[in-house]
């Protein structure tokens, strides 16, 4: 848990959305994490974690990946073990992007969207993307090391009009 003396150690980002109406193309949303080094905290990410991947050291893992939003509970879940992340890394940004395979879709086109950031049993942030309804991607959380080296959390909601690949390169700028 986060306290005044201890930073954020392990966080979970969960994402859910409603399936598309019958006869409509599936909505496919993806959680993406970008990790940045001390030397370039706002440059290009050192690595990305998204569907079909994990961090090289196993500290950031996408546990669940849905392509339709069907089922109960969270459709996608990412775990970030920040306390195990190398001291070389100073910033991790987490975002959500909509796959654009069946034509342009924005968050306002997808029903029932919700992202939740938690540490243990404590909710750190929750958002329904209403403020970025015209965007195709958005950052939702920032984790950064403070002066003492502890990880801290900041809720961020910043919309982008970009496909997932382009978004991954822009999200930390």
PDB file of C-alpha atoms in Angstrom, residues 24-169:
ATOM      1  CA  UNK A  24     -21.319  -4.689 -35.470  1.00  0.00           C
ATOM      2  CA  UNK A  25     -17.516  -5.184 -35.604  1.00  0.00           C
ATOM      3  CA  UNK A  26     -15.915  -6.070 -32.266  1.00  0.00           C
ATOM      4  CA  UNK A  27     -14.479  -3.320 -30.085  1.00  0.00           C
ATOM      5  CA  UNK A  28     -10.874  -4.188 -29.182  1.00  0.00           C
ATOM      6  CA  UNK A  29      -9.205  -2.006 -26.575  1.00  0.00           C
ATOM      7  CA  UNK A  30      -5.659  -2.604 -25.352  1.00  0.00           C
ATOM      8  CA  UNK A  31      -3.688  -1.606 -22.261  1.00  0.00           C
ATOM      9  CA  UNK A  32      -0.164  -0.448 -23.100  1.00  0.00           C
ATOM     10  CA  UNK A  33       2.648   0.332 -20.646  1.00  0.00           C
ATOM     11  CA  UNK A  34       5.714   2.340 -21.671  1.00  0.00           C
ATOM     12  CA  UNK A  35       8.814   2.289 -19.471  1.00  0.00           C
ATOM     13  CA  UNK A  36      11.331   5.150 -19.491  1.00  0.00           C
ATOM     14  CA  UNK A  37      14.903   5.342 -18.220  1.00  0.00           C
ATOM     15  CA  UNK A  38      16.402   7.955 -15.881  1.00  0.00           C
ATOM     16  CA  UNK A  39      18.404   9.319 -18.821  1.00  0.00           C
ATOM     17  CA  UNK A  40      15.323   9.842 -21.038  1.00  0.00           C
ATOM     18  CA  UNK A  41      12.174  10.092 -18.882  1.00  0.00           C
ATOM     19  CA  UNK A  42      10.305  11.888 -21.669  1.00  0.00           C
ATOM     20  CA  UNK A  43      12.079  10.406 -24.687  1.00  0.00           C
ATOM     21  CA  UNK A  44      11.422   7.177 -26.492  1.00  0.00           C
ATOM     22  CA  UNK A  45      10.294   4.316 -24.234  1.00  0.00           C
ATOM     23  CA  UNK A  46      12.956   1.768 -23.272  1.00  0.00           C
ATOM     24  CA  UNK A  47      10.328  -0.908 -23.893  1.00  0.00           C
ATOM     25  CA  UNK A  48       6.584  -1.410 -24.245  1.00  0.00           C
ATOM     26  CA  UNK A  49       4.302  -3.997 -22.699  1.00  0.00           C
ATOM     27  CA  UNK A  50       1.064  -4.752 -24.554  1.00  0.00           C
ATOM     28  CA  UNK A  51      -0.912  -7.719 -25.882  1.00  0.00           C
ATOM     29  CA  UNK A  52       1.368 -10.696 -26.463  1.00  0.00           C
ATOM     30  CA  UNK A  53       4.333  -9.248 -24.543  1.00  0.00           C
ATOM     31  CA  UNK A  54       5.727  -8.612 -21.079  1.00  0.00           C
ATOM     32  CA  UNK A  55       8.645  -6.660 -19.662  1.00  0.00           C
ATOM     33  CA  UNK A  56      12.075  -8.277 -20.127  1.00  0.00           C
ATOM     34  CA  UNK A  57      12.434  -8.772 -16.362  1.00  0.00           C
ATOM     35  CA  UNK A  58       8.829  -9.929 -15.777  1.00  0.00           C
ATOM     36  CA  UNK A  59       7.880  -6.927 -13.628  1.00  0.00           C
ATOM     37  CA  UNK A  60       5.079  -5.724 -15.949  1.00  0.00           C
ATOM     38  CA  UNK A  61       2.693  -8.338 -17.299  1.00  0.00           C
ATOM     39  CA  UNK A  62      -0.561  -8.199 -19.229  1.00  0.00           C
ATOM     40  CA  UNK A  63      -2.491 -10.933 -17.427  1.00  0.00           C
ATOM     41  CA  UNK A  64      -5.663 -10.829 -19.481  1.00  0.00           C
ATOM     42  CA  UNK A  65      -6.254  -9.685 -23.056  1.00  0.00           C
ATOM     43  CA  UNK A  66      -9.720  -9.498 -24.624  1.00  0.00           C
ATOM     44  CA  UNK A  67     -10.500  -8.703 -28.230  1.00  0.00           C
ATOM     45  CA  UNK A  68     -14.266  -8.349 -27.754  1.00  0.00           C
ATOM     46  CA  UNK A  69     -15.147  -7.088 -24.251  1.00  0.00           C
ATOM     47  CA  UNK A  70     -17.220 -10.216 -23.601  1.00  0.00           C
ATOM     48  CA  UNK A  71     -17.415 -11.782 -20.160  1.00  0.00           C
ATOM     49  CA  UNK A  72     -17.810 -10.602 -16.593  1.00  0.00           C
ATOM     50  CA  UNK A  73     -15.467  -8.277 -14.757  1.00  0.00           C
ATOM     51  CA  UNK A  74     -12.304  -6.846 -16.256  1.00  0.00           C
ATOM     52  CA  UNK A  75     -11.553  -7.607 -19.900  1.00  0.00           C
ATOM     53  CA  UNK A  76      -7.867  -6.689 -19.655  1.00  0.00           C
ATOM     54  CA  UNK A  77      -5.629  -6.621 -16.575  1.00  0.00           C
ATOM     55  CA  UNK A  78      -2.015  -5.465 -16.284  1.00  0.00           C
ATOM     56  CA  UNK A  79       0.149  -5.978 -13.193  1.00  0.00           C
ATOM     57  CA  UNK A  80       3.078  -3.655 -12.484  1.00  0.00           C
ATOM     58  CA  UNK A  81       5.570  -4.774  -9.822  1.00  0.00           C
ATOM     59  CA  UNK A  82       7.283  -1.411  -9.489  1.00  0.00           C
ATOM     60  CA  UNK A  83       9.240  -2.428  -6.389  1.00  0.00           C
ATOM     61  CA  UNK A  84      11.120  -4.983  -8.534  1.00  0.00           C
ATOM     62  CA  UNK A  85      11.809  -2.651 -11.459  1.00  0.00           C
ATOM     63  CA  UNK A  86      15.491  -1.804 -12.016  1.00  0.00           C
ATOM     64  CA  UNK A  87      16.733   1.513 -10.621  1.00  0.00           C
ATOM     65  CA  UNK A  88      17.609   2.422 -14.224  1.00  0.00           C
ATOM     66  CA  UNK A  89      13.897   3.115 -14.844  1.00  0.00           C
ATOM     67  CA  UNK A  90      12.288   6.278 -13.527  1.00  0.00           C
ATOM     68  CA  UNK A  91       8.883   6.454 -15.179  1.00  0.00           C
ATOM     69  CA  UNK A  92       6.129   4.129 -16.382  1.00  0.00           C
ATOM     70  CA  UNK A  93       3.125   5.414 -18.302  1.00  0.00           C
ATOM     71  CA  UNK A  94       0.032   3.299 -18.833  1.00  0.00           C
ATOM     72  CA  UNK A  95      -2.434   3.983 -21.601  1.00  0.00           C
ATOM     73  CA  UNK A  96      -5.366   2.488 -23.457  1.00  0.00           C
ATOM     74  CA  UNK A  97      -5.685   2.354 -27.240  1.00  0.00           C
ATOM     75  CA  UNK A  98      -8.555   1.261 -29.468  1.00  0.00           C
ATOM     76  CA  UNK A  99      -7.590  -1.039 -32.332  1.00  0.00           C
ATOM     77  CA  UNK A 100      -8.681   0.617 -35.569  1.00  0.00           C
ATOM     78  CA  UNK A 101      -9.075  -2.468 -37.787  1.00  0.00           C
ATOM     79  CA  UNK A 102     -12.753  -1.981 -38.697  1.00  0.00           C
ATOM     80  CA  UNK A 103     -12.696   1.783 -39.242  1.00  0.00           C
ATOM     81  CA  UNK A 104     -12.059   4.688 -36.899  1.00  0.00           C
ATOM     82  CA  UNK A 105     -13.502   4.315 -33.406  1.00  0.00           C
ATOM     83  CA  UNK A 106     -13.221   6.691 -30.473  1.00  0.00           C
ATOM     84  CA  UNK A 107     -13.952   6.132 -26.792  1.00  0.00           C
ATOM     85  CA  UNK A 108     -17.388   7.709 -27.245  1.00  0.00           C
ATOM     86  CA  UNK A 109     -18.244   4.884 -29.677  1.00  0.00           C
ATOM     87  CA  UNK A 110     -17.523   2.146 -27.113  1.00  0.00           C
ATOM     88  CA  UNK A 111     -20.150   1.539 -24.438  1.00  0.00           C
ATOM     89  CA  UNK A 112     -19.363   0.762 -20.801  1.00  0.00           C
ATOM     90  CA  UNK A 113     -15.681   1.702 -20.783  1.00  0.00           C
ATOM     91  CA  UNK A 114     -13.962   1.879 -17.417  1.00  0.00           C
ATOM     92  CA  UNK A 115     -10.357   1.791 -16.296  1.00  0.00           C
ATOM     93  CA  UNK A 116      -9.411   1.206 -12.671  1.00  0.00           C
ATOM     94  CA  UNK A 117      -5.957   1.610 -11.133  1.00  0.00           C
ATOM     95  CA  UNK A 118      -5.481  -0.163  -7.801  1.00  0.00           C
ATOM     96  CA  UNK A 119      -2.809  -0.918  -5.280  1.00  0.00           C
ATOM     97  CA  UNK A 120      -3.906  -3.872  -3.184  1.00  0.00           C
ATOM     98  CA  UNK A 121      -7.456  -3.111  -2.076  1.00  0.00           C
ATOM     99  CA  UNK A 122      -7.058   0.645  -2.550  1.00  0.00           C
ATOM    100  CA  UNK A 123      -8.469   2.338  -5.651  1.00  0.00           C
ATOM    101  CA  UNK A 124      -5.989   4.937  -6.894  1.00  0.00           C
ATOM    102  CA  UNK A 125      -7.978   6.132  -9.922  1.00  0.00           C
ATOM    103  CA  UNK A 126     -11.086   5.274 -11.910  1.00  0.00           C
ATOM    104  CA  UNK A 127     -12.183   6.742 -15.215  1.00  0.00           C
ATOM    105  CA  UNK A 128     -14.826   6.170 -17.899  1.00  0.00           C
ATOM    106  CA  UNK A 129     -13.053   8.101 -20.730  1.00  0.00           C
ATOM    107  CA  UNK A 130     -15.924  10.634 -20.985  1.00  0.00           C
ATOM    108  CA  UNK A 131     -13.425  13.537 -20.906  1.00  0.00           C
ATOM    109  CA  UNK A 132     -11.610  12.086 -23.946  1.00  0.00           C
ATOM    110  CA  UNK A 133     -14.667  10.711 -25.781  1.00  0.00           C
ATOM    111  CA  UNK A 134     -13.365  11.944 -29.169  1.00  0.00           C
ATOM    112  CA  UNK A 135      -9.959  10.241 -28.761  1.00  0.00           C
ATOM    113  CA  UNK A 136      -8.761   6.873 -30.063  1.00  0.00           C
ATOM    114  CA  UNK A 137      -6.166   6.443 -27.285  1.00  0.00           C
ATOM    115  CA  UNK A 138      -5.425   7.926 -23.853  1.00  0.00           C
ATOM    116  CA  UNK A 139      -2.870   7.823 -21.068  1.00  0.00           C
ATOM    117  CA  UNK A 140      -4.514   6.799 -17.784  1.00  0.00           C
ATOM    118  CA  UNK A 141      -1.728   6.474 -15.185  1.00  0.00           C
ATOM    119  CA  UNK A 142       1.807   7.636 -14.517  1.00  0.00           C
ATOM    120  CA  UNK A 143       4.182   6.008 -12.065  1.00  0.00           C
ATOM    121  CA  UNK A 144       7.431   7.873 -11.344  1.00  0.00           C
ATOM    122  CA  UNK A 145      10.314   7.718  -8.899  1.00  0.00           C
ATOM    123  CA  UNK A 146      10.543  10.589  -6.429  1.00  0.00           C
ATOM    124  CA  UNK A 147      13.781  12.096  -5.105  1.00  0.00           C
ATOM    125  CA  UNK A 148      14.141   9.290  -2.545  1.00  0.00           C
ATOM    126  CA  UNK A 149      13.746   6.585  -5.197  1.00  0.00           C
ATOM    127  CA  UNK A 150      10.217   5.567  -4.125  1.00  0.00           C
ATOM    128  CA  UNK A 151       7.565   5.009  -6.803  1.00  0.00           C
ATOM    129  CA  UNK A 152       4.654   7.462  -6.787  1.00  0.00           C
ATOM    130  CA  UNK A 153       1.372   7.456  -8.684  1.00  0.00           C
ATOM    131  CA  UNK A 154      -0.280  10.257 -10.628  1.00  0.00           C
ATOM    132  CA  UNK A 155      -3.659   9.929 -12.338  1.00  0.00           C
ATOM    133  CA  UNK A 156      -3.435  11.322 -15.859  1.00  0.00           C
ATOM    134  CA  UNK A 157      -6.051  11.340 -18.552  1.00  0.00           C
ATOM    135  CA  UNK A 158      -4.727  12.704 -21.819  1.00  0.00           C
ATOM    136  CA  UNK A 159      -6.422  11.886 -25.103  1.00  0.00           C
ATOM    137  CA  UNK A 160      -4.698  11.190 -28.420  1.00  0.00           C
ATOM    138  CA  UNK A 161      -5.934  10.718 -31.961  1.00  0.00           C
ATOM    139  CA  UNK A 162      -3.547   7.966 -33.013  1.00  0.00           C
ATOM    140  CA  UNK A 163      -3.462   4.285 -33.853  1.00  0.00           C
ATOM    141  CA  UNK A 164      -1.970   2.023 -31.135  1.00  0.00           C
ATOM    142  CA  UNK A 165       1.513   1.920 -32.677  1.00  0.00           C
ATOM    143  CA  UNK A 166       1.784   5.693 -33.088  1.00  0.00           C
ATOM    144  CA  UNK A 167       0.266   6.250 -29.633  1.00  0.00           C
ATOM    145  CA  UNK A 168       2.927   4.057 -28.019  1.00  0.00           C
ATOM    146  CA  UNK A 169       5.592   6.416 -29.350  1.00  0.00           C
TER     147      UNK A 169
END
